[in-house]
mmCIF file of C-alpha atoms in Angstrom:
data_model
loop_
_atom_site.group_PDB
_atom_site.id
_atom_site.type_symbol
_atom_site.label_atom_id
_atom_site.label_comp_id
_atom_site.label_asym_id
_atom_site.label_seq_id
_atom_site.Cartn_x
_atom_site.Cartn_y
_atom_site.Cartn_z
ATOM 1 C CA UNK A 790 265.056 -64.722 105.648
ATOM 2 C CA UNK A 791 268.577 -64.106 105.324
ATOM 3 C CA UNK A 792 268.765 -64.406 101.620
ATOM 4 C CA UNK A 793 266.420 -64.607 98.367
ATOM 5 C CA UNK A 794 268.772 -67.557 97.207
ATOM 6 C CA UNK A 795 271.230 -69.826 98.870
ATOM 7 C CA UNK A 796 273.481 -71.655 96.396
ATOM 8 C CA UNK A 797 274.779 -74.777 97.774
ATOM 9 C CA UNK A 798 278.189 -75.276 96.072
ATOM 10 C CA UNK A 799 281.045 -73.053 95.330
ATOM 11 C CA UNK A 800 282.329 -75.072 92.099
ATOM 12 C CA UNK A 801 282.144 -73.415 88.602
ATOM 13 C CA UNK A 802 278.327 -74.387 88.233
ATOM 14 C CA UNK A 803 277.679 -72.920 91.530
ATOM 15 C CA UNK A 804 279.369 -69.379 91.232
ATOM 16 C CA UNK A 805 278.277 -68.868 87.639
ATOM 17 C CA UNK A 806 274.605 -69.243 88.535
ATOM 18 C CA UNK A 807 275.219 -67.185 91.715
ATOM 19 C CA UNK A 808 276.680 -64.274 89.397
ATOM 20 C CA UNK A 809 273.599 -64.573 87.073
ATOM 21 C CA UNK A 810 271.339 -64.440 90.217
ATOM 22 C CA UNK A 811 273.057 -61.483 91.417
ATOM 23 C CA UNK A 812 272.491 -59.728 88.026
ATOM 24 C CA UNK A 813 268.692 -60.431 88.683
ATOM 25 C CA UNK A 814 268.519 -58.394 91.547
ATOM 26 C CA UNK A 815 268.472 -61.318 94.166
ATOM 27 C CA UNK A 816 270.340 -61.628 97.572
ATOM 28 C CA UNK A 817 272.513 -64.411 97.194
ATOM 29 C CA UNK A 818 274.895 -66.398 99.358
ATOM 30 C CA UNK A 819 277.141 -69.500 98.215
ATOM 31 C CA UNK A 820 277.337 -71.941 100.779
ATOM 32 C CA UNK A 821 280.534 -74.133 100.407
ATOM 33 C CA UNK A 822 282.435 -76.719 102.096
ATOM 34 C CA UNK A 823 285.881 -75.270 100.726
ATOM 35 C CA UNK A 824 288.786 -76.713 99.187
ATOM 36 C CA UNK A 825 288.507 -80.166 101.087
ATOM 37 C CA UNK A 826 285.445 -80.799 98.888
ATOM 38 C CA UNK A 827 285.640 -83.361 96.108
ATOM 39 C CA UNK A 828 285.660 -80.569 93.622
ATOM 40 C CA UNK A 829 285.247 -81.615 89.727
ATOM 41 C CA UNK A 830 287.095 -78.426 89.066
ATOM 42 C CA UNK A 831 290.286 -80.097 89.796
ATOM 43 C CA UNK A 832 289.862 -82.005 86.921
ATOM 44 C CA UNK A 833 288.875 -79.261 84.853
ATOM 45 C CA UNK A 834 290.164 -79.333 81.160
ATOM 46 C CA UNK A 835 289.009 -75.783 79.949
ATOM 47 C CA UNK A 836 287.165 -76.830 76.880
ATOM 48 C CA UNK A 837 284.402 -74.818 75.645
ATOM 49 C CA UNK A 838 282.968 -77.801 73.525
ATOM 50 C CA UNK A 839 279.790 -78.476 71.847
ATOM 51 C CA UNK A 840 280.224 -80.157 68.593
ATOM 52 C CA UNK A 841 280.278 -83.775 69.523
ATOM 53 C CA UNK A 842 277.740 -83.489 72.533
ATOM 54 C CA UNK A 843 274.014 -84.670 72.448
ATOM 55 C CA UNK A 844 274.004 -88.098 70.420
ATOM 56 C CA UNK A 845 270.777 -89.462 72.069
ATOM 57 C CA UNK A 846 269.624 -86.140 73.190
ATOM 58 C CA UNK A 847 269.009 -83.395 70.612
ATOM 59 C CA UNK A 848 268.378 -80.998 73.332
ATOM 60 C CA UNK A 849 271.593 -81.461 74.799
ATOM 61 C CA UNK A 850 273.315 -80.643 71.465
ATOM 62 C CA UNK A 851 271.252 -77.370 71.143
ATOM 63 C CA UNK A 852 271.781 -76.298 74.874
ATOM 64 C CA UNK A 853 275.468 -77.005 74.478
ATOM 65 C CA UNK A 854 275.580 -74.673 70.917
ATOM 66 C CA UNK A 855 273.485 -72.095 72.585
ATOM 67 C CA UNK A 856 276.169 -71.852 75.304
ATOM 68 C CA UNK A 857 279.250 -71.808 73.201
ATOM 69 C CA UNK A 858 277.518 -68.774 71.182
ATOM 70 C CA UNK A 859 276.908 -67.228 74.492
ATOM 71 C CA UNK A 860 280.234 -67.325 75.621
ATOM 72 C CA UNK A 861 281.798 -64.148 73.703
ATOM 73 C CA UNK A 862 278.968 -62.370 76.057
ATOM 74 C CA UNK A 863 280.111 -63.674 79.163
ATOM 75 C CA UNK A 864 283.746 -63.264 78.600
ATOM 76 C CA UNK A 865 283.298 -59.793 77.813
ATOM 77 C CA UNK A 866 281.078 -59.312 80.829
ATOM 78 C CA UNK A 867 283.415 -60.534 83.010
ATOM 79 C CA UNK A 868 286.303 -58.599 81.747
ATOM 80 C CA UNK A 869 284.305 -55.362 81.926
ATOM 81 C CA UNK A 870 283.373 -56.022 85.599
ATOM 82 C CA UNK A 871 286.637 -57.530 86.787
ATOM 83 C CA UNK A 872 289.362 -56.356 84.211
ATOM 84 C CA UNK A 873 290.471 -60.270 84.218
ATOM 85 C CA UNK A 874 290.852 -62.113 80.651
ATOM 86 C CA UNK A 875 289.409 -65.538 80.995
ATOM 87 C CA UNK A 876 291.698 -66.393 77.653
ATOM 88 C CA UNK A 877 288.500 -67.498 75.741
ATOM 89 C CA UNK A 878 289.293 -68.294 72.255
ATOM 90 C CA UNK A 879 287.165 -69.757 69.903
ATOM 91 C CA UNK A 880 289.148 -70.602 66.853
ATOM 92 C CA UNK A 881 287.827 -74.177 66.438
ATOM 93 C CA UNK A 882 288.437 -77.513 67.557
ATOM 94 C CA UNK A 883 290.139 -80.692 66.322
ATOM 95 C CA UNK A 884 289.170 -84.139 67.389
ATOM 96 C CA UNK A 885 292.212 -85.688 66.191
ATOM 97 C CA UNK A 886 292.111 -89.498 65.409
ATOM 98 C CA UNK A 887 295.060 -91.813 65.888
ATOM 99 C CA UNK A 888 293.916 -94.602 63.722
ATOM 100 C CA UNK A 889 291.710 -95.565 60.800
ATOM 101 C CA UNK A 890 289.486 -97.041 62.922
ATOM 102 C CA UNK A 891 289.212 -94.108 65.362
ATOM 103 C CA UNK A 892 288.229 -91.971 62.299
ATOM 104 C CA UNK A 893 285.634 -94.450 61.111
ATOM 105 C CA UNK A 894 284.115 -94.340 64.658
ATOM 106 C CA UNK A 895 284.096 -90.693 64.660
ATOM 107 C CA UNK A 896 282.619 -89.948 61.562
ATOM 108 C CA UNK A 897 279.996 -92.754 62.149
ATOM 109 C CA UNK A 898 279.043 -91.008 65.528
ATOM 110 C CA UNK A 899 278.806 -87.440 64.071
ATOM 111 C CA UNK A 900 276.741 -88.665 61.140
ATOM 112 C CA UNK A 901 274.412 -90.301 63.560
ATOM 113 C CA UNK A 902 274.327 -87.299 65.785
ATOM 114 C CA UNK A 903 273.575 -84.750 62.827
ATOM 115 C CA UNK A 904 270.778 -86.717 61.546
ATOM 116 C CA UNK A 905 268.905 -86.951 65.139
ATOM 117 C CA UNK A 906 265.293 -85.339 64.912
ATOM 118 C CA UNK A 907 265.433 -82.086 66.644
ATOM 119 C CA UNK A 908 268.900 -80.924 66.229
ATOM 120 C CA UNK A 909 268.001 -77.686 64.631
ATOM 121 C CA UNK A 910 265.671 -74.924 66.161
ATOM 122 C CA UNK A 911 265.292 -71.249 65.584
ATOM 123 C CA UNK A 912 267.640 -69.042 67.540
ATOM 124 C CA UNK A 913 270.110 -72.065 67.845
ATOM 125 C CA UNK A 914 273.615 -72.138 66.142
ATOM 126 C CA UNK A 915 273.714 -74.881 63.559
ATOM 127 C CA UNK A 916 275.592 -77.928 63.800
ATOM 128 C CA UNK A 917 279.056 -77.391 61.750
ATOM 129 C CA UNK A 918 281.536 -79.749 61.257
ATOM 130 C CA UNK A 919 284.375 -81.291 58.692
ATOM 131 C CA UNK A 920 285.841 -84.569 58.250
ATOM 132 C CA UNK A 921 289.327 -84.409 57.329
ATOM 133 C CA UNK A 922 291.742 -87.116 55.976
ATOM 134 C CA UNK A 923 295.288 -87.249 56.983
ATOM 135 C CA UNK A 924 296.476 -84.880 54.421
ATOM 136 C CA UNK A 925 293.997 -82.201 55.181
ATOM 137 C CA UNK A 926 294.747 -82.656 58.962
ATOM 138 C CA UNK A 927 298.709 -82.421 58.460
ATOM 139 C CA UNK A 928 297.925 -79.113 56.141
ATOM 140 C CA UNK A 929 296.202 -77.400 58.960
ATOM 141 C CA UNK A 930 297.764 -78.698 61.853
ATOM 142 C CA UNK A 931 301.255 -79.242 60.577
ATOM 143 C CA UNK A 932 303.113 -80.162 63.753
ATOM 144 C CA UNK A 933 300.840 -83.555 64.216
ATOM 145 C CA UNK A 934 302.447 -86.886 63.995
ATOM 146 C CA UNK A 935 302.844 -88.589 60.636
ATOM 147 C CA UNK A 936 300.680 -91.698 61.790
ATOM 148 C CA UNK A 937 297.644 -89.520 62.573
ATOM 149 C CA UNK A 938 294.658 -90.785 60.506
ATOM 150 C CA UNK A 939 292.551 -87.702 60.432
ATOM 151 C CA UNK A 940 290.232 -85.436 62.307
ATOM 152 C CA UNK A 941 287.063 -83.939 62.863
ATOM 153 C CA UNK A 942 287.027 -79.973 62.808
ATOM 154 C CA UNK A 943 284.239 -77.792 64.088
ATOM 155 C CA UNK A 944 284.222 -74.002 64.119
ATOM 156 C CA UNK A 945 282.083 -74.196 67.138
ATOM 157 C CA UNK A 946 284.527 -75.140 69.666
ATOM 158 C CA UNK A 947 287.424 -73.391 71.734
ATOM 159 C CA UNK A 948 288.681 -73.114 74.975
ATOM 160 C CA UNK A 949 289.523 -70.829 78.235
ATOM 161 C CA UNK A 950 291.513 -70.518 81.167
ATOM 162 C CA UNK A 951 289.649 -72.054 83.906
ATOM 163 C CA UNK A 952 291.661 -70.912 86.744
ATOM 164 C CA UNK A 953 290.924 -67.248 85.438
ATOM 165 C CA UNK A 954 287.538 -67.884 84.715
ATOM 166 C CA UNK A 955 287.177 -68.959 88.409
ATOM 167 C CA UNK A 956 289.044 -66.119 89.869
ATOM 168 C CA UNK A 957 286.729 -63.505 87.511
ATOM 169 C CA UNK A 958 283.504 -65.065 88.870
ATOM 170 C CA UNK A 959 284.616 -65.067 92.620
ATOM 171 C CA UNK A 960 286.000 -61.209 92.068
ATOM 172 C CA UNK A 961 282.738 -60.184 90.577
ATOM 173 C CA UNK A 962 280.848 -61.940 93.079
ATOM 174 C CA UNK A 963 282.624 -59.988 95.675
ATOM 175 C CA UNK A 964 282.036 -56.744 94.189
ATOM 176 C CA UNK A 965 278.241 -57.652 93.683
ATOM 177 C CA UNK A 966 277.929 -57.951 97.478
ATOM 178 C CA UNK A 967 277.401 -61.921 97.244
ATOM 179 C CA UNK A 968 278.257 -63.545 100.291
ATOM 180 C CA UNK A 969 280.796 -66.426 99.866
ATOM 181 C CA UNK A 970 280.623 -68.609 102.801
ATOM 182 C CA UNK A 971 283.435 -71.413 102.898
ATOM 183 C CA UNK A 972 283.920 -74.173 105.250
ATOM 184 C CA UNK A 973 280.283 -74.939 105.852
ATOM 185 C CA UNK A 974 278.895 -78.473 105.144
ATOM 186 C CA UNK A 975 275.199 -78.434 104.783
ATOM 187 C CA UNK A 976 274.216 -81.568 106.639
ATOM 188 C CA UNK A 977 270.285 -80.802 106.736
ATOM 189 C CA UNK A 978 267.750 -78.828 104.682
ATOM 190 C CA UNK A 979 264.153 -77.975 106.110
ATOM 191 C CA UNK A 980 261.101 -76.330 104.608
ATOM 192 C CA UNK A 981 259.287 -74.043 107.128
ATOM 193 C CA UNK A 982 256.609 -71.482 106.868
ATOM 194 C CA UNK A 983 257.558 -70.735 103.325
ATOM 195 C CA UNK A 984 261.395 -70.709 103.796
ATOM 196 C CA UNK A 985 264.115 -72.982 103.332
ATOM 197 C CA UNK A 986 266.581 -73.670 106.357
ATOM 198 C CA UNK A 987 269.764 -75.024 106.186
ATOM 199 C CA UNK A 988 271.943 -76.226 108.925
ATOM 200 C CA UNK A 989 275.613 -77.432 109.461
ATOM 201 C CA UNK A 990 277.890 -77.863 112.260
ATOM 202 C CA UNK A 991 277.165 -74.689 114.392
ATOM 203 C CA UNK A 992 275.403 -72.589 111.760
ATOM 204 C CA UNK A 993 271.867 -71.967 110.155
ATOM 205 C CA UNK A 994 270.639 -69.993 107.571
ATOM 206 C CA UNK A 995 267.434 -69.160 105.548
ATOM 207 C CA UNK A 996 266.335 -68.470 102.319
ATOM 208 C CA UNK A 997 263.352 -68.202 99.927
ATOM 209 C CA UNK A 998 264.977 -70.265 97.246
ATOM 210 C CA UNK A 999 267.892 -72.723 97.269
ATOM 211 C CA UNK A 1000 270.009 -74.262 94.393
ATOM 212 C CA UNK A 1001 271.773 -77.419 94.747
ATOM 213 C CA UNK A 1002 275.238 -77.091 93.016
ATOM 214 C CA UNK A 1003 277.071 -79.188 94.921
ATOM 215 C CA UNK A 1004 278.550 -81.927 92.531
ATOM 216 C CA UNK A 1005 278.575 -85.318 93.747
ATOM 217 C CA UNK A 1006 277.264 -84.030 97.101
ATOM 218 C CA UNK A 1007 274.139 -83.392 95.441
ATOM 219 C CA UNK A 1008 273.073 -87.125 95.674
ATOM 220 C CA UNK A 1009 272.745 -86.565 99.471
ATOM 221 C CA UNK A 1010 271.015 -83.404 99.474
ATOM 222 C CA UNK A 1011 268.537 -83.554 96.712
ATOM 223 C CA UNK A 1012 266.264 -86.115 98.630
ATOM 224 C CA UNK A 1013 266.102 -83.764 101.644
ATOM 225 C CA UNK A 1014 264.030 -81.308 99.270
ATOM 226 C CA UNK A 1015 261.942 -84.213 97.331
ATOM 227 C CA UNK A 1016 264.631 -84.399 94.387
ATOM 228 C CA UNK A 1017 266.671 -86.923 92.642
ATOM 229 C CA UNK A 1018 270.173 -86.406 91.440
ATOM 230 C CA UNK A 1019 271.601 -89.841 90.175
ATOM 231 C CA UNK A 1020 275.310 -89.616 89.193
ATOM 232 C CA UNK A 1021 277.592 -92.372 88.018
ATOM 233 C CA UNK A 1022 281.117 -92.586 89.308
ATOM 234 C CA UNK A 1023 283.521 -91.192 86.882
ATOM 235 C CA UNK A 1024 287.355 -90.396 87.648
ATOM 236 C CA UNK A 1025 289.689 -88.651 84.942
ATOM 237 C CA UNK A 1026 293.293 -87.877 85.108
ATOM 238 C CA UNK A 1027 295.290 -84.783 83.673
ATOM 239 C CA UNK A 1028 298.862 -84.174 82.725
ATOM 240 C CA UNK A 1029 300.491 -80.682 82.560
ATOM 241 C CA UNK A 1030 303.677 -79.924 80.924
ATOM 242 C CA UNK A 1031 306.159 -77.431 81.375
ATOM 243 C CA UNK A 1032 305.611 -73.908 79.367
ATOM 244 C CA UNK A 1033 306.588 -74.221 75.606
ATOM 245 C CA UNK A 1034 306.635 -71.990 72.629
ATOM 246 C CA UNK A 1035 303.141 -71.535 71.046
ATOM 247 C CA UNK A 1036 302.518 -74.424 68.738
ATOM 248 C CA UNK A 1037 298.810 -75.131 68.927
ATOM 249 C CA UNK A 1038 296.293 -72.252 68.839
ATOM 250 C CA UNK A 1039 293.403 -74.409 68.458
ATOM 251 C CA UNK A 1040 291.932 -77.167 71.181
ATOM 252 C CA UNK A 1041 291.380 -80.681 70.697
ATOM 253 C CA UNK A 1042 289.516 -83.281 72.585
ATOM 254 C CA UNK A 1043 292.255 -84.380 74.952
ATOM 255 C CA UNK A 1044 295.468 -82.089 74.394
ATOM 256 C CA UNK A 1045 295.378 -78.286 74.240
ATOM 257 C CA UNK A 1046 298.131 -75.490 75.051
ATOM 258 C CA UNK A 1047 297.001 -73.067 77.486
ATOM 259 C CA UNK A 1048 297.540 -69.206 76.707
ATOM 260 C CA UNK A 1049 300.360 -69.287 79.322
ATOM 261 C CA UNK A 1050 302.267 -71.938 76.996
ATOM 262 C CA UNK A 1051 301.743 -75.412 79.319
ATOM 263 C CA UNK A 1052 300.293 -78.117 77.486
ATOM 264 C CA UNK A 1053 297.206 -80.128 79.204
ATOM 265 C CA UNK A 1054 296.675 -83.622 78.498
ATOM 266 C CA UNK A 1055 293.678 -85.729 79.555
ATOM 267 C CA UNK A 1056 291.239 -88.114 78.108
ATOM 268 C CA UNK A 1057 290.972 -90.863 80.719
ATOM 269 C CA UNK A 1058 287.557 -92.084 82.140
ATOM 270 C CA UNK A 1059 287.282 -94.812 84.833
ATOM 271 C CA UNK A 1060 284.038 -95.805 86.454
ATOM 272 C CA UNK A 1061 285.402 -95.276 89.953
ATOM 273 C CA UNK A 1062 285.845 -92.574 92.760
ATOM 274 C CA UNK A 1063 287.924 -94.393 95.161
ATOM 275 C CA UNK A 1064 290.687 -91.963 95.537
ATOM 276 C CA UNK A 1065 292.106 -89.070 93.718
ATOM 277 C CA UNK A 1066 295.638 -90.153 93.360
ATOM 278 C CA UNK A 1067 296.870 -90.570 89.841
ATOM 279 C CA UNK A 1068 297.471 -94.171 88.239
ATOM 280 C CA UNK A 1069 300.797 -94.744 86.662
ATOM 281 C CA UNK A 1070 299.522 -96.781 83.848
ATOM 282 C CA UNK A 1071 296.999 -94.162 82.615
ATOM 283 C CA UNK A 1072 299.332 -91.713 83.051
ATOM 284 C CA UNK A 1073 301.679 -93.666 80.522
ATOM 285 C CA UNK A 1074 298.940 -94.202 78.395
ATOM 286 C CA UNK A 1075 297.780 -90.361 78.369
ATOM 287 C CA UNK A 1076 301.659 -89.583 77.477
ATOM 288 C CA UNK A 1077 301.835 -92.281 74.759
ATOM 289 C CA UNK A 1078 298.882 -90.944 72.844
ATOM 290 C CA UNK A 1079 300.016 -87.299 73.078
ATOM 291 C CA UNK A 1080 303.424 -88.124 71.771
ATOM 292 C CA UNK A 1081 301.853 -89.633 68.912
ATOM 293 C CA UNK A 1082 299.558 -86.829 68.332
ATOM 294 C CA UNK A 1083 302.624 -84.186 68.396
ATOM 295 C CA UNK A 1084 305.754 -85.865 68.531
ATOM 296 C CA UNK A 1085 307.646 -82.518 69.672
ATOM 297 C CA UNK A 1086 306.025 -83.526 73.170
ATOM 298 C CA UNK A 1087 308.509 -86.453 73.743
ATOM 299 C CA UNK A 1088 311.349 -84.695 75.451
ATOM 300 C CA UNK A 1089 309.034 -82.177 77.233
ATOM 301 C CA UNK A 1090 308.790 -82.189 80.897
ATOM 302 C CA UNK A 1091 305.702 -83.303 82.903
ATOM 303 C CA UNK A 1092 305.152 -80.753 85.645
ATOM 304 C CA UNK A 1093 302.357 -82.477 87.485
ATOM 305 C CA UNK A 1094 299.445 -84.810 87.245
ATOM 306 C CA UNK A 1095 296.455 -85.324 89.025
ATOM 307 C CA UNK A 1096 292.876 -86.840 89.242
ATOM 308 C CA UNK A 1097 289.473 -85.862 90.464
ATOM 309 C CA UNK A 1098 285.922 -87.005 90.234
ATOM 310 C CA UNK A 1099 283.742 -85.917 87.214
ATOM 311 C CA UNK A 1100 279.987 -85.114 88.064
ATOM 312 C CA UNK A 1101 278.570 -87.469 85.493
ATOM 313 C CA UNK A 1102 274.756 -88.379 85.061
ATOM 314 C CA UNK A 1103 273.788 -92.066 83.804
ATOM 315 C CA UNK A 1104 273.286 -90.683 80.436
ATOM 316 C CA UNK A 1105 275.941 -87.754 80.366
ATOM 317 C CA UNK A 1106 273.277 -85.268 79.961
ATOM 318 C CA UNK A 1107 272.904 -82.616 82.485
ATOM 319 C CA UNK A 1108 270.059 -82.513 85.229
ATOM 320 C CA UNK A 1109 267.911 -79.303 85.645
ATOM 321 C CA UNK A 1110 264.818 -79.576 87.940
ATOM 322 C CA UNK A 1111 262.805 -77.933 90.404
ATOM 323 C CA UNK A 1112 261.213 -79.742 93.288
ATOM 324 C CA UNK A 1113 257.375 -80.610 92.749
ATOM 325 C CA UNK A 1114 257.144 -81.256 96.736
ATOM 326 C CA UNK A 1115 259.134 -77.938 97.881
ATOM 327 C CA UNK A 1116 258.931 -75.371 94.761
ATOM 328 C CA UNK A 1117 261.962 -72.821 94.988
ATOM 329 C CA UNK A 1118 264.354 -75.991 95.740
ATOM 330 C CA UNK A 1119 266.589 -76.307 92.246
ATOM 331 C CA UNK A 1120 268.839 -78.822 91.627
ATOM 332 C CA UNK A 1121 271.718 -78.674 88.729
ATOM 333 C CA UNK A 1122 274.178 -81.481 87.603
ATOM 334 C CA UNK A 1123 276.449 -81.411 84.855
ATOM 335 C CA UNK A 1124 279.734 -82.577 83.480
ATOM 336 C CA UNK A 1125 280.266 -79.656 81.101
ATOM 337 C CA UNK A 1126 280.761 -76.697 83.766
ATOM 338 C CA UNK A 1127 282.817 -74.724 81.324
ATOM 339 C CA UNK A 1128 280.855 -75.166 78.295
ATOM 340 C CA UNK A 1129 277.749 -74.652 79.801
ATOM 341 C CA UNK A 1130 278.902 -71.663 82.161
ATOM 342 C CA UNK A 1131 277.499 -69.050 79.775
ATOM 343 C CA UNK A 1132 274.012 -70.434 79.861
ATOM 344 C CA UNK A 1133 274.147 -71.029 83.668
ATOM 345 C CA UNK A 1134 275.342 -67.158 84.107
ATOM 346 C CA UNK A 1135 272.951 -65.706 81.711
ATOM 347 C CA UNK A 1136 269.848 -67.796 81.094
ATOM 348 C CA UNK A 1137 269.308 -70.391 84.300
ATOM 349 C CA UNK A 1138 269.332 -67.483 86.718
ATOM 350 C CA UNK A 1139 266.286 -65.660 85.134
ATOM 351 C CA UNK A 1140 264.465 -68.728 85.294
ATOM 352 C CA UNK A 1141 265.298 -69.611 88.983
ATOM 353 C CA UNK A 1142 264.189 -66.047 89.774
ATOM 354 C CA UNK A 1143 261.054 -66.436 88.216
ATOM 355 C CA UNK A 1144 260.558 -69.759 89.896
ATOM 356 C CA UNK A 1145 259.786 -71.605 86.660
ATOM 357 C CA UNK A 1146 261.966 -73.516 83.927
ATOM 358 C CA UNK A 1147 261.216 -72.857 80.463
ATOM 359 C CA UNK A 1148 259.748 -75.963 78.032
ATOM 360 C CA UNK A 1149 263.054 -76.550 76.605
ATOM 361 C CA UNK A 1150 264.729 -77.614 79.677
ATOM 362 C CA UNK A 1151 262.149 -80.371 80.359
ATOM 363 C CA UNK A 1152 264.268 -82.865 78.544
ATOM 364 C CA UNK A 1153 266.977 -82.504 81.586
ATOM 365 C CA UNK A 1154 264.290 -83.582 84.304
ATOM 366 C CA UNK A 1155 265.608 -86.794 86.176
ATOM 367 C CA UNK A 1156 262.467 -88.348 85.483
ATOM 368 C CA UNK A 1157 264.203 -89.494 82.419
ATOM 369 C CA UNK A 1158 265.838 -92.125 84.286
ATOM 370 C CA UNK A 1159 262.761 -93.595 85.916
ATOM 371 C CA UNK A 1160 261.207 -95.277 82.736
ATOM 372 C CA UNK A 1161 260.006 -98.550 83.477
ATOM 373 C CA UNK A 1162 262.211 -101.486 82.380
ATOM 374 C CA UNK A 1163 259.291 -102.984 80.516
ATOM 375 C CA UNK A 1164 259.174 -99.894 78.116
#
């Protein structure tokens, strides 16, 4: 066989898993379409965020909190290997609410999330958050707009520079001898004589295991190896501003200042993947909410706007599973590639190498979408 494991997909999910597999002693290659692929990373906001995740699935909340706790180790190891500082900061995050109704809904959602059975488990960081009224929000974030109703703060949350994170993984992969093979679209996967054979236009590769981490491309690849990765269409937009003097040291759910000074704005969700061109009306709404949140942004120049497709499962929680028909074929799909990067790099590769997932990941099998309607 050419490799022990081939990872299909060179986005953040794929490269974080490939890095972890190399640390487990596996011979790894990444097969990637290249920059023409519909990468979710194009709309990457850079949040390392766990406090509000997991409503309806306590396992997802625990998994996300574990990853945010593991992020310090990931950032330190990448810097030690490559010299690249990913810009990871875990100073806490504010979910800012512009109106009393938004604040009430946020409080109700967090209360419901925290009261779910199974939220706490040994070895998992506890869910921590505070409800802040208008006065307390203004005390902690002095430049916030006067009409902001309040906020929900969690010390668990943070953010990172996703471009430097991506660069650090790729540099580390190169140093570790992982083969990155771009401009290769996988068109067929076959299982023969205990090996997986991947083919595309003019190329063929074989491996003992494969990892499908191709984002929305998984919907076509998964059935080739008896897997199911249903995804829902979801499109998002981002605005990036010119660089400003530091004014915001914390992340918020839809606005953050990068370590380089620019401000990222983005919270839109559209149930479509028709094209990747920004829509003017949505850009206007994003800008208007940003100015209401921080009035100092009113006269700031927008440098770029862009849109991209998210990898979103029907319930918003990840899919992790191994094929029953073809053991050794794994599929991964998730929306939170940055938040979960630490788990993908430090935990999942050990289980892939062993050929078996731990019981805690059973909540993320796609069988959860096959519950009969009558039930």
